[in-house]
Amino acid sequence: MDARQTRRREHLANELDAFAHWYVEPDPSSAGHFLALTLFAEFHDTARVARDMTAEFLRGTGANEFVDDARLAVSELVGNVVNHAVPDRRLAHPGAARRIDVTFKMWPKWLFIGVTDEDSTPPLLPAGETFCPGLMGELSEAVLPDSGRGLLIVQRLAAAVWWTPGDKGGKTVWCRLDLDDGAESTPIR
């Protein structure tokens, strides 16, 4: 087996290990941490509260170097719910605020962040660059796409971004930050 195949197998093993850890709630005895927040989209400071709670959670776990990236990812994901999510009919209640649940699952190697809303519409995850990176500096901001920037930012910050449908409607958009400097999770090309 050559070095490239070995790296691919290691990468796949690390991705499967991360998936297995995402799937369960951390047990504090395993150096894992868990936090779930419920916010409401109609409050004027929802995104600020989400950012502040993200920072407090990470500082409390000693992951200070990831605070800025995680705060920005949470801000973008919560902002998408505030600006774009329309609750499914069966989840909507006249006059009720739209619910946003933010979940943090932290292990020594990973931080998983999930933002749940009441809209079952899949997010439009950007597939790639709209323009060649070398051309980006020469383009006016008016030429850039109007939507998808937030998820593009999250994709650049995170090792992985995906979504899962809710059992009773709605969805959760997830991202994973690698806390081990991404050394083991760098994609093999």
XYZ file of C-alpha atoms in Angstrom:
189
model
C 0.000 0.000 0.000
C 1.465 3.365 -0.967
C 1.561 6.508 1.186
C -1.413 8.060 -0.593
C -3.649 5.065 0.130
C -2.484 5.057 3.735
C -3.382 8.766 4.102
C -6.791 8.123 2.527
C -7.497 5.279 4.929
C -6.400 7.397 7.907
C -8.553 10.288 6.681
C -11.570 7.989 6.263
C -11.010 6.465 9.707
C -10.848 9.953 11.245
C -14.036 11.033 9.450
C -15.863 7.896 10.639
C -14.603 8.491 14.180
C -15.873 12.090 14.025
C -19.262 10.892 12.740
C -19.545 8.368 15.567
C -18.843 11.131 18.103
C -21.331 13.533 16.455
C -24.057 10.943 16.706
C -24.005 10.697 20.516
C -24.179 13.148 23.401
C -20.809 13.595 25.131
C -20.352 12.053 28.542
C -18.437 14.426 30.871
C -16.331 11.492 32.078
C -14.981 11.159 28.506
C -13.779 14.792 28.446
C -16.840 15.688 26.396
C -19.045 18.756 26.869
C -22.623 19.412 25.801
C -24.792 22.532 25.712
C -28.247 23.120 24.225
C -29.823 26.566 23.897
C -33.301 27.586 22.841
C -33.658 31.031 21.290
C -36.430 32.791 19.399
C -36.002 34.433 16.001
C -38.217 37.435 16.725
C -36.090 38.814 19.571
C -33.830 41.650 18.448
C -30.697 40.223 20.080
C -30.996 36.542 19.149
C -27.768 36.410 17.136
C -25.833 38.327 19.816
C -27.047 35.975 22.554
C -26.061 32.970 20.416
C -22.576 34.426 19.824
C -22.111 35.298 23.501
C -23.226 31.860 24.701
C -20.897 30.238 22.172
C -17.978 32.218 23.563
C -18.894 31.408 27.177
C -19.240 27.709 26.425
C -15.896 27.492 24.632
C -14.033 29.578 27.212
C -15.503 27.374 29.923
C -14.106 24.296 28.213
C -10.697 25.860 27.624
C -11.047 26.090 23.836
C -10.297 29.826 23.697
C -8.498 29.666 20.350
C -11.715 28.525 18.612
C -14.024 31.196 20.026
C -13.861 33.578 17.047
C -14.450 30.925 14.371
C -17.260 29.268 16.329
C -18.942 32.609 17.088
C -18.899 33.544 13.408
C -20.259 30.138 12.350
C -23.069 30.317 14.937
C -23.871 33.895 13.957
C -24.199 32.936 10.290
C -26.306 29.834 10.988
C -28.624 31.634 13.421
C -28.828 34.604 11.035
C -29.989 32.260 8.278
C -32.834 31.059 10.486
C -33.821 34.598 11.470
C -33.765 35.847 7.876
C -34.896 32.844 5.841
C -36.667 30.109 7.830
C -40.434 29.798 7.422
C -41.916 27.257 9.849
C -43.691 24.205 8.437
C -47.477 24.514 8.742
C -47.713 21.834 11.412
C -45.000 23.538 13.490
C -46.245 27.114 13.073
C -48.475 28.637 15.720
C -50.217 31.961 14.976
C -48.491 34.765 16.878
C -45.790 32.462 18.251
C -42.093 33.156 17.938
C -39.988 30.946 15.682
C -37.880 28.580 17.755
C -34.140 28.164 17.201
C -32.227 25.452 19.036
C -28.434 25.656 19.130
C -26.556 22.511 20.144
C -22.883 22.188 21.019
C -21.195 18.784 21.291
C -17.537 19.015 22.149
C -14.952 16.282 22.330
C -11.189 16.653 22.706
C -10.805 16.507 18.904
C -14.033 18.084 17.603
C -16.665 20.726 18.171
C -20.034 20.013 16.560
C -22.457 22.933 16.278
C -26.072 22.367 15.238
C -28.689 25.045 14.600
C -32.238 23.714 14.409
C -35.216 25.557 12.948
C -38.839 24.745 12.138
C -38.452 24.927 8.343
C -38.016 21.592 6.510
C -36.665 23.273 3.379
C -33.102 22.018 2.800
C -30.397 24.684 3.009
C -28.605 25.611 -0.184
C -25.067 24.584 0.659
C -22.646 26.194 -1.818
C -21.052 23.605 -4.088
C -17.907 25.587 -4.804
C -16.469 28.872 -5.903
C -18.619 31.029 -8.157
C -15.533 32.699 -9.604
C -11.875 31.784 -9.868
C -10.128 32.800 -6.597
C -7.541 34.813 -8.561
C -10.314 36.880 -10.107
C -12.128 37.631 -6.818
C -9.948 40.635 -5.949
C -10.753 42.287 -9.276
C -14.532 41.846 -9.092
C -16.911 44.383 -7.670
C -19.000 43.200 -4.726
C -22.069 43.885 -6.896
C -21.139 40.884 -9.075
C -20.992 38.439 -6.160
C -24.044 36.303 -5.303
C -26.617 37.827 -2.950
C -27.358 34.631 -1.072
C -25.302 31.734 0.211
C -22.489 33.873 1.581
C -23.182 32.873 5.188
C -23.028 29.156 4.479
C -19.953 29.722 2.319
C -18.275 31.410 5.310
C -19.260 28.477 7.534
C -17.861 26.031 4.967
C -14.545 27.893 4.977
C -14.325 27.870 8.785
C -15.477 24.307 9.382
C -14.023 20.934 8.488
C -17.520 19.779 7.458
C -21.028 21.244 6.988
C -24.213 19.173 6.544
C -27.865 19.125 7.502
C -30.297 16.599 8.934
C -34.096 16.615 8.706
C -36.050 16.755 11.956
C -38.174 13.763 12.976
C -41.313 15.917 13.203
C -40.360 18.564 10.653
C -37.765 21.280 10.551
C -34.056 20.650 10.102
C -30.683 21.068 11.743
C -27.672 22.542 9.960
C -24.459 21.165 11.442
C -20.832 22.143 11.213
C -17.721 20.545 12.646
C -14.615 22.371 13.784
C -11.552 20.199 14.252
C -9.894 21.091 17.548
C -6.701 19.177 16.811
C -5.647 21.836 14.268
C -7.115 19.699 11.483
C -3.826 17.820 11.101
C -5.583 14.485 10.842
C -8.625 15.650 8.896
C -7.018 17.463 5.974
C -8.766 16.181 2.832
C -6.657 14.017 0.554
C -6.674 15.195 -3.036
